[in-house]
């Protein structure tokens, strides 16, 4: 049984059907990536899983438990946390306050995880008392990922971690993503910038207009001429 | 009681202002801040000793204190949680109505015309109607207002920003209309309100171990209002630093991000509405007893704006800012405009009183503050950052070595 089983979900924004029957699976320990162009439904899929935009039809099972209608706060408690699209750090709070909020649902002592995040992103340790809004895009991305880790997730959802960042930084972020996975966190990744995403992931799904167009091992997807033409800037 | 020495009002205000300013300037230094807080409280408690105890100034002071309680309540909803509430008058009305029902002859059929009396002084015990001890009324007012807050909050949960303002505005207006026309609404043989005529007289506050309050000896009223403020200040500052307070600020900053963190939006927002409303109800009950009437003219939309202006003027989310804002606007409204400067237009040959311009003056003050100091008089640190802006570091600095 896969850790996350999404089967045939339909998610709507008002009357607009953003997801038209998406199915996917994530096995424990994997990094899985969703690629696709703007409006393909990548972020909506993550929002459906995290409960922010619950699906109207279909089922989402996490470790065998149905979570399609579970409110977001309970989904975080079950072990899924997300770094949302556009980072959405709390601009006027310090790095530490942001991380504290990441651990909002936890009642235990989370100082260990704070240390872990600072080890993964030493830059955040340097800026511990600085307001998130005064940091660069790359630093805020690190903070968004770190904040999601504070919830101690088994499954981490990353929404476009490379958005708006310089290539050198994207590389650094992806090294850290691989490191987080190595430490035992399963990752579901959404990317427009497919190059790095396919490098770090084991499998990928290609979404087009709210449906899965193609799925394969990441290495195969990288060699697929259609994928190259559409998402890898090759052709 | 006779006052020790009668100080002129401006002197009292100047000392108060100086102490509060000291408190603000010392906010980074914990010990000095505590010292100034104590000084502010001691001074505030001592003020009635320098005033004529049935004079106009102490009257204005009591009203200002009651407004501080309300402004601190609204500050939780608007300042902490960022939910723009334009119908705060509803909770003033609910609190006042509870006081009206439970502390007057209004419910005349109660106890078969004999009246029902719960822990009240002997003088009141022969009166018809419901008469409940003020402390109990206060508890009921808080509970009723909090429930009202949740009910008004519920329909706004799916809304954001300006739309919340519109819905709350409508609810404030509904309650105002209800009080106005309540004399024609009869439930079980009992009118709902007395409309414009008002429910009057209302029982004076009667605390255990003390003489019932009187209308010509105003010091006890002042101290009671001050005690309520201390309670509300305590709750406000504890809430700000609590888990719930952090959740409110997170929602104000970014609702989607807050939800992704596992903050339950519905419960957290309703808690803000309920807590804010509870303080409004508390103050409403006190004011009803103090004014000795609950009538429809008290519950107008302009009142919501008045309280909101105090919060904005002082600094959204800033406890001391809101205290200052409330005291300032309240005195401008009940002292400076009618008592000090009212004659100014006629002296320069114009044919109107300054009181007719009250809201024009408030608006003008708000505009001035927004231009010169958009974050309010004593801003909350976080909000100040938002409005003054700041320079983001460049990504290039993160790694010195670039390809």
XYZ file of C-alpha atoms in Angstrom:
638
model
C 0.000 0.000 0.000
C 1.383 3.371 -1.007
C 1.814 6.090 1.617
C -0.346 8.499 -0.365
C -3.016 7.325 -2.779
C -4.886 9.957 -4.728
C -7.564 8.485 -6.916
C -9.678 10.318 -9.444
C -10.041 13.620 -7.618
C -12.048 16.495 -9.052
C -11.413 19.881 -7.470
C -13.351 23.018 -8.291
C -12.799 26.726 -7.846
C -16.400 27.899 -7.870
C -17.755 26.290 -11.037
C -14.405 25.876 -12.713
C -13.142 22.333 -12.637
C -9.427 22.689 -11.994
C -8.709 18.988 -11.527
C -10.503 16.584 -13.833
C -9.794 13.235 -12.279
C -6.195 13.145 -11.074
C -4.789 9.901 -9.701
C -1.324 9.429 -8.305
C 0.614 7.486 -5.715
C 3.578 8.251 -3.520
C 5.470 5.390 -1.850
C 7.148 5.862 1.486
C 10.688 7.249 1.119
C 10.216 8.463 -2.451
C 10.604 11.851 -4.067
C 7.817 12.242 -6.621
C 7.470 15.261 -8.865
C 4.542 16.808 -10.669
C 5.487 18.831 -13.718
C 3.317 20.778 -16.098
C 2.727 24.251 -17.411
C 0.814 27.101 -15.798
C -2.742 26.148 -14.976
C -2.165 22.423 -15.404
C -3.373 21.815 -11.860
C -0.098 21.132 -10.051
C -0.625 23.506 -7.161
C -4.297 22.623 -6.963
C -3.330 18.978 -6.526
C -1.134 19.906 -3.560
C -3.851 22.153 -2.144
C -6.320 19.275 -2.441
C -4.016 16.938 -0.558
C -3.304 19.458 2.209
C -7.001 20.240 2.586
C -6.790 23.903 1.556
C -8.940 23.206 -1.522
C -10.638 19.913 -0.766
C -11.733 17.832 -3.764
C -15.426 17.617 -4.578
C -15.141 14.034 -5.819
C -12.647 11.214 -5.538
C -10.565 9.973 -2.673
C -7.264 10.825 -1.025
C -5.834 8.226 1.305
C -2.826 8.826 3.531
C -1.389 5.711 5.165
C -4.686 4.006 4.436
C -6.844 6.731 6.004
C -9.275 8.771 3.920
C -8.416 12.481 4.211
C -10.411 13.976 1.337
C -12.726 15.811 3.709
C -10.366 16.299 6.627
C -9.722 19.954 7.562
C -6.174 21.250 6.990
C -5.213 21.432 10.665
C -5.955 17.718 11.124
C -4.041 16.840 7.965
C -0.982 18.623 9.377
C -1.414 16.614 12.552
C -1.567 13.361 10.573
C 1.872 14.100 9.120
C 1.518 16.088 5.877
C 2.876 19.611 5.764
C 3.474 21.952 2.907
C 5.649 24.781 1.752
C 3.040 26.776 -0.119
C 3.289 28.337 -3.552
C 4.958 31.744 -3.391
C 6.602 30.807 -0.058
C 4.178 32.834 2.022
C 6.483 33.418 4.939
C 5.009 35.579 7.696
C 6.734 38.752 6.571
C 6.644 40.682 9.807
C 7.709 37.797 11.996
C 11.260 36.768 12.670
C 12.764 33.573 11.299
C 12.336 31.935 14.674
C 8.718 33.036 15.022
C 8.008 31.610 11.582
C 9.540 28.294 12.604
C 7.567 28.367 15.866
C 4.375 28.694 13.853
C 5.452 25.747 11.715
C 5.333 23.707 14.907
C 1.962 25.198 15.881
C 0.189 21.843 16.139
C 2.852 20.273 18.300
C 2.615 20.109 22.045
C 5.988 18.433 22.592
C 9.397 20.076 22.729
C 10.566 20.796 19.183
C 13.969 22.349 19.830
C 15.579 19.314 18.096
C 13.764 20.081 14.899
C 14.767 23.719 15.160
C 18.391 22.542 15.302
C 17.797 20.227 12.365
C 16.396 23.071 10.252
C 19.330 25.306 11.191
C 21.733 22.510 10.213
C 20.030 22.120 6.850
C 19.952 25.881 6.289
C 22.792 27.537 8.248
C 21.741 30.829 6.665
C 18.535 30.736 8.714
C 20.509 30.354 11.919
C 22.418 33.550 11.080
C 19.142 35.360 10.513
C 17.249 33.836 13.405
C 16.060 37.191 14.769
C 15.552 38.916 11.451
C 12.090 39.592 10.013
C 11.240 37.285 7.127
C 10.124 40.238 5.017
C 13.598 41.693 5.019
C 15.183 38.552 3.583
C 15.882 37.632 -0.017
C 13.715 35.272 -2.058
C 16.149 32.423 -1.608
C 16.296 32.861 2.145
C 12.522 33.021 2.327
C 12.297 29.797 0.334
C 14.611 28.125 2.821
C 12.441 29.444 5.609
C 9.271 28.136 3.969
C 10.763 24.653 3.653
C 12.204 24.786 7.169
C 8.869 25.932 8.544
C 7.105 22.993 6.894
C 9.670 20.629 8.423
C 8.870 21.953 11.903
C 5.583 20.062 11.789
C 7.649 16.850 11.664
C 5.952 15.656 8.471
C 6.181 12.167 7.075
C 5.127 13.595 3.737
C 6.421 17.018 2.698
C 4.644 18.917 -0.085
C 6.855 21.443 -1.882
C 5.197 23.889 -4.239
C 7.613 25.393 -6.777
C 10.652 25.811 -4.552
C 12.659 27.245 -7.473
C 10.217 30.013 -8.331
C 11.993 33.287 -9.011
C 15.398 32.148 -7.782
C 18.823 32.419 -9.391
C 20.086 29.123 -10.901
C 22.855 28.740 -8.340
C 20.299 28.947 -5.561
C 17.943 26.503 -7.184
C 20.808 24.037 -7.200
C 21.442 24.610 -3.489
C 17.761 24.262 -2.619
C 17.562 20.982 -4.511
C 20.654 19.614 -2.800
C 18.897 20.276 0.474
C 15.679 18.690 -0.763
C 17.655 15.542 -1.550
C 19.226 15.715 1.913
C 15.817 16.037 3.592
C 14.657 12.971 1.690
C 17.755 11.079 2.715
C 16.937 11.845 6.350
C 13.690 9.953 5.854
C 11.008 12.394 4.729
C 8.887 11.444 1.739
C 8.492 14.351 -0.687
C 5.905 15.325 -3.269
C 7.251 18.134 -5.393
C 5.619 20.498 -7.845
C 7.799 22.237 -10.403
C 7.580 24.244 -13.536
C 11.330 24.164 -13.828
C 11.460 20.434 -14.561
C 15.212 19.941 -14.923
C 16.139 19.853 -11.279
C 12.897 18.293 -10.203
C 13.414 15.271 -12.434
C 16.997 14.962 -11.282
C 16.143 14.712 -7.605
C 12.958 12.613 -7.949
C 12.525 8.951 -8.700
C 9.194 9.204 -10.513
C 7.247 11.974 -12.170
C 3.751 12.815 -13.341
C 3.136 15.204 -16.220
C -0.088 17.176 -15.766
C -1.971 18.877 -18.566
C -5.179 20.873 -18.065
C -6.179 19.165 -14.865
C -5.388 15.576 -15.780
C -2.382 13.266 -15.749
C -0.978 13.136 -19.287
C 1.967 10.896 -18.614
C 3.735 9.132 -15.787
C 7.080 7.377 -15.735
C 10.392 7.075 -13.927
C 12.066 10.468 -13.805
C 15.057 9.268 -15.819
C 12.709 8.099 -18.591
C 10.786 11.373 -18.529
C 14.015 13.300 -18.971
C 14.694 11.356 -22.161
C 11.149 11.583 -23.484
C 11.238 13.899 -26.538
C 7.784 15.375 -25.853
C 8.695 16.201 -22.275
C 12.002 17.648 -23.410
C 10.286 19.849 -25.946
C 7.590 21.070 -23.595
C 9.248 21.306 -20.170
C 12.991 20.962 -20.436
C 13.680 23.695 -22.934
C 15.133 21.133 -25.330
C 13.568 19.655 -28.414
C -15.514 62.673 49.865
C -13.830 65.973 49.195
C -10.863 66.159 46.924
C -7.422 66.855 48.361
C -6.596 69.617 45.921
C -8.446 70.327 42.748
C -6.029 70.136 39.868
C -6.926 71.769 36.583
C -7.811 69.160 34.000
C -4.968 69.943 31.558
C -2.426 69.211 34.311
C -3.964 65.797 34.902
C -3.819 65.024 31.207
C -0.248 66.244 30.881
C 0.967 63.999 33.687
C -0.906 61.045 32.225
C 0.525 61.722 28.798
C 4.058 62.068 30.125
C 3.819 58.769 31.995
C 2.426 56.934 28.977
C 5.105 58.396 26.755
C 7.683 57.193 29.266
C 6.119 53.750 29.163
C 6.357 53.764 25.392
C 9.939 54.985 25.230
C 10.997 52.456 27.855
C 9.353 49.518 26.108
C 12.654 47.877 25.195
C 13.805 47.969 28.803
C 11.682 45.509 30.698
C 12.218 46.876 34.183
C 11.689 50.498 33.246
C 8.568 49.488 31.290
C 7.120 47.750 34.339
C 7.976 50.793 36.468
C 6.161 53.117 34.096
C 3.198 50.771 33.845
C 2.841 50.853 37.619
C 3.208 54.647 37.580
C 0.492 54.990 34.924
C -1.875 52.787 36.906
C -1.181 54.543 40.215
C -1.668 57.945 38.609
C -4.873 56.815 36.911
C -6.158 55.524 40.251
C -5.239 58.763 42.001
C -6.857 61.116 39.488
C -10.321 61.221 41.175
C -8.686 62.535 44.371
C -7.907 65.730 42.488
C -11.351 66.142 41.010
C -14.722 67.384 42.165
C -16.488 64.072 42.688
C -19.719 65.079 41.004
C -18.254 67.403 38.411
C -18.171 67.230 34.651
C -14.544 66.226 34.377
C -14.837 63.017 36.364
C -17.934 62.193 34.324
C -15.885 62.516 31.157
C -13.139 60.410 32.714
C -15.508 57.543 33.512
C -16.851 57.508 29.973
C -13.306 57.586 28.619
C -12.411 54.569 30.769
C -15.435 52.644 29.544
C -14.415 53.463 25.970
C -10.900 52.182 26.651
C -12.417 48.801 27.573
C -14.341 48.727 24.303
C -11.401 49.889 22.201
C -9.213 47.156 23.720
C -11.914 44.635 22.809
C -12.158 45.849 19.242
C -8.368 45.829 19.107
C -8.417 42.046 19.466
C -10.684 41.625 16.456
C -9.227 44.321 14.199
C -5.713 44.765 15.555
C -4.700 41.210 16.380
C -6.736 39.036 14.043
C -7.051 41.613 11.259
C -10.824 41.199 10.856
C -12.268 44.622 10.088
C -15.375 44.885 12.265
C -17.632 47.870 11.582
C -20.492 46.703 13.795
C -18.906 46.796 17.208
C -21.802 48.846 18.554
C -23.778 45.580 18.528
C -21.857 44.330 21.560
C -22.253 47.603 23.418
C -25.993 47.170 22.772
C -26.045 43.539 23.913
C -24.210 44.328 27.141
C -26.419 47.321 27.821
C -29.583 45.331 27.118
C -28.512 42.597 29.511
C -28.038 45.277 32.173
C -31.431 46.737 31.231
C -33.240 43.412 31.538
C -31.518 42.226 34.687
C -31.341 45.502 36.545
C -34.525 47.521 36.141
C -38.275 47.383 36.451
C -38.518 46.699 32.717
C -39.511 43.041 33.003
C -42.451 44.062 35.150
C -44.181 40.686 35.175
C -41.190 38.969 36.765
C -42.024 37.050 39.935
C -45.753 37.674 39.413
C -45.325 41.475 39.598
C -43.387 41.236 42.846
C -40.076 41.199 41.054
C -37.189 38.778 41.313
C -34.156 39.823 43.343
C -30.789 38.123 43.393
C -28.105 39.407 45.787
C -29.188 43.033 45.661
C -29.321 45.710 48.346
C -32.385 46.190 50.550
C -33.399 49.404 48.853
C -33.900 47.547 45.594
C -35.623 44.508 47.068
C -39.101 45.965 47.077
C -39.006 47.031 43.405
C -40.794 45.075 40.672
C -38.835 43.658 37.751
C -35.629 41.684 37.606
C -32.834 42.869 39.859
C -29.611 40.930 39.784
C -26.315 41.809 41.414
C -24.042 43.795 39.117
C -21.225 41.247 39.165
C -23.608 38.562 37.925
C -24.981 40.944 35.307
C -21.424 41.531 34.168
C -20.870 37.794 33.742
C -24.122 37.372 31.816
C -23.313 40.413 29.639
C -19.901 38.978 28.800
C -21.376 35.592 27.910
C -24.238 37.031 25.849
C -21.934 39.390 23.955
C -19.453 36.587 23.280
C -22.224 34.410 21.867
C -23.364 37.394 19.813
C -19.805 37.786 18.573
C -19.687 34.175 17.421
C -23.080 34.472 15.680
C -21.987 37.602 13.855
C -18.626 36.023 13.107
C -20.037 32.850 11.559
C -21.300 34.357 8.286
C -18.036 36.237 7.785
C -15.831 33.153 7.950
C -15.819 32.623 4.217
C -15.184 36.289 3.546
C -12.095 38.443 3.489
C -11.170 42.052 4.066
C -13.737 44.592 2.966
C -16.502 42.019 2.752
C -16.154 41.209 6.436
C -16.529 44.926 7.102
C -19.789 45.064 5.149
C -21.344 42.062 6.904
C -20.391 43.262 10.389
C -21.647 46.740 9.537
C -25.003 45.243 8.632
C -25.210 43.295 11.878
C -24.431 46.385 13.918
C -27.208 48.169 12.084
C -29.649 45.261 12.601
C -29.149 45.320 16.361
C -29.506 49.099 16.430
C -32.811 48.862 14.511
C -33.963 46.066 16.765
C -33.469 48.216 19.833
C -35.175 51.153 18.111
C -38.281 49.188 17.147
C -38.225 46.725 20.029
C -41.110 48.547 21.739
C -43.418 47.243 19.025
C -42.045 43.741 19.255
C -43.773 41.808 21.989
C -42.529 38.377 23.024
C -44.627 36.517 25.585
C -46.357 39.704 26.730
C -43.059 41.476 27.202
C -41.752 44.278 25.002
C -38.251 43.601 23.735
C -36.984 47.131 24.365
C -38.392 50.552 25.111
C -37.226 52.038 21.819
C -36.346 55.718 21.933
C -37.813 56.194 25.392
C -35.299 53.801 26.794
C -35.307 51.368 29.670
C -34.909 53.564 32.728
C -34.090 53.802 35.570
C -31.376 51.167 35.703
C -30.052 49.825 38.992
C -26.894 51.490 40.199
C -23.880 49.265 40.478
C -23.992 47.483 43.800
C -20.859 45.595 44.756
C -20.625 43.246 47.714
C -19.203 44.947 50.785
C -19.701 48.449 49.386
C -22.491 50.997 49.443
C -24.549 51.037 46.236
C -23.082 53.585 43.801
C -24.713 57.018 43.666
C -25.219 59.507 40.890
C -23.571 62.400 42.701
C -20.570 60.571 44.094
C -18.741 59.415 40.996
C -15.407 58.206 42.371
C -16.510 54.579 42.857
C -17.675 54.454 39.226
C -14.293 55.679 38.140
C -12.440 53.071 40.160
C -14.708 50.286 38.976
C -14.118 51.244 35.339
C -10.395 51.387 36.024
C -10.519 47.931 37.576
C -12.247 46.608 34.460
C -9.523 48.190 32.322
C -6.817 46.494 34.377
C -8.569 43.174 33.884
C -8.914 43.765 30.152
C -5.319 44.995 29.852
C -4.111 41.866 31.594
C -6.148 39.582 29.347
C -5.083 41.531 26.259
C -1.386 41.306 26.964
C -1.534 37.651 27.992
C -3.470 36.808 24.854
C -1.009 38.668 22.650
C 1.832 36.469 23.853
C -0.154 33.246 23.887
C -0.448 30.476 21.327
C -3.855 31.837 20.366
C -2.406 35.336 19.995
C 0.281 34.075 17.664
C -2.360 32.265 15.642
C -4.358 35.522 15.326
C -1.342 37.430 14.118
C -0.486 34.635 11.686
C -4.010 34.821 10.246
C -3.736 38.588 9.963
C -0.430 38.222 8.135
C -1.410 35.482 5.730
C -4.481 33.339 5.990
C -3.396 30.626 3.552
C 0.004 30.256 5.162
C -1.649 30.122 8.589
C -3.935 27.332 7.430
C -0.963 25.409 6.020
C 0.664 25.607 9.446
C -2.284 23.761 10.903
C -3.940 26.769 12.499
C -7.688 26.065 12.584
C -9.061 29.168 10.867
C -12.678 28.809 11.936
C -12.041 28.282 15.623
C -9.301 30.903 15.819
C -11.349 33.610 14.107
C -14.427 32.864 16.193
C -12.305 33.115 19.324
C -11.243 36.598 18.222
C -14.839 37.678 17.622
C -16.000 36.216 20.910
C -13.219 37.722 23.011
C -13.533 41.137 21.399
C -17.292 41.101 21.798
C -17.059 40.042 25.446
C -15.209 43.249 26.342
C -17.780 45.294 24.432
C -20.547 43.646 26.425
C -18.737 44.232 29.697
C -18.345 47.917 28.972
C -21.924 48.119 27.704
C -23.312 46.805 30.998
C -21.289 49.337 32.971
C -22.311 52.231 30.746
C -25.998 51.264 30.915
C -25.909 51.436 34.689
C -23.893 54.637 34.620
C -26.086 56.413 32.049
C -29.126 55.059 33.890
C -30.839 54.288 30.576
C -30.712 51.913 27.622
C -32.183 53.641 24.619
C -32.003 53.336 20.890
C -30.111 56.569 20.289
C -27.031 55.138 21.959
C -26.585 52.409 19.375
C -25.794 54.112 16.125
C -23.399 53.153 13.371
C -21.328 56.232 14.158
C -20.460 54.684 17.513
C -18.762 51.718 15.822
C -16.740 54.138 13.746
C -15.925 56.161 16.848
C -14.425 53.127 18.614
C -12.657 51.976 15.449
C -11.148 55.440 15.075
C -9.699 55.129 18.590
C -8.016 51.858 17.645
C -6.640 53.185 14.374
C -5.554 56.505 15.843
C -3.656 54.813 18.645
C -2.107 52.067 16.564
C -3.756 48.808 15.463
C -2.654 45.915 17.624
C -0.744 48.086 20.083
C -2.220 47.883 23.574
C -0.845 51.185 24.863
C -1.552 52.875 21.569
C -5.186 51.875 21.786
C -5.418 53.110 25.375
C -4.055 56.501 24.292
C -6.277 56.617 21.220
C -9.384 55.867 23.250
C -8.617 58.381 25.994
C -7.730 61.071 23.478
C -10.746 60.713 21.215
C -13.070 60.302 24.145
C -11.891 63.552 25.734
C -11.942 65.380 22.441
C -15.538 64.241 22.047
C -16.855 64.866 25.543
C -14.589 67.627 26.845
C -12.573 69.601 24.320
C -15.230 70.011 21.647
C -18.294 70.766 23.840
C -16.644 72.400 26.881
C -13.495 74.113 25.700
C -13.790 75.085 22.069
C -17.533 75.031 21.503
C -17.867 78.806 21.445
C -15.021 79.324 19.019
C -17.150 79.468 15.846
C -19.583 81.979 17.346
C -16.717 84.115 18.609
C -15.378 84.489 15.104
C -18.852 85.341 13.869
C -20.078 81.972 12.617
C -23.530 80.726 13.467
C -23.029 77.152 14.700
C -21.614 75.150 17.606
C -18.464 73.123 17.302
C -20.294 70.006 18.526
C -22.094 69.881 15.203
C -18.738 69.328 13.577
C -17.582 66.504 15.914
C -17.272 63.813 13.295
C -15.717 66.206 10.846
C -13.082 66.904 13.475
C -12.461 63.198 14.146
C -12.129 62.603 10.433
C -9.715 65.478 10.112
C -7.610 64.144 13.001
C -7.544 60.673 11.473
C -6.428 62.055 8.132
C -3.686 64.061 9.819
C -2.499 60.996 11.735
C -2.630 58.795 8.642
C -0.517 61.293 6.722
C 2.034 61.998 9.442
C 2.109 58.679 11.252
C 0.209 55.985 9.328
C 1.035 53.274 11.857
C -0.835 55.143 14.643
C 0.374 57.191 17.583
C 2.093 54.364 19.454
C 2.480 51.663 16.819
C 2.843 47.959 17.345
C 6.364 47.035 16.336
C 5.334 44.464 13.748
C 2.951 46.747 11.947
C 5.428 49.570 11.916
C 7.743 47.375 9.928
C 5.091 46.750 7.334
C 4.407 50.412 6.781
C 7.928 51.773 6.855
C 9.156 49.106 4.463
C 12.612 47.653 4.486
C 15.381 46.650 2.151
C 15.539 43.008 1.160
C 18.944 41.463 0.905
C 19.879 40.212 -2.502
C 20.139 36.518 -3.248
C 23.617 37.170 -4.611
C 24.930 37.667 -1.072
C 23.900 34.225 0.080
C 26.772 32.433 -1.557
C 29.905 34.389 -2.161
C 31.227 31.967 -4.720
C 29.269 32.317 -7.914
C 29.851 30.441 -11.075
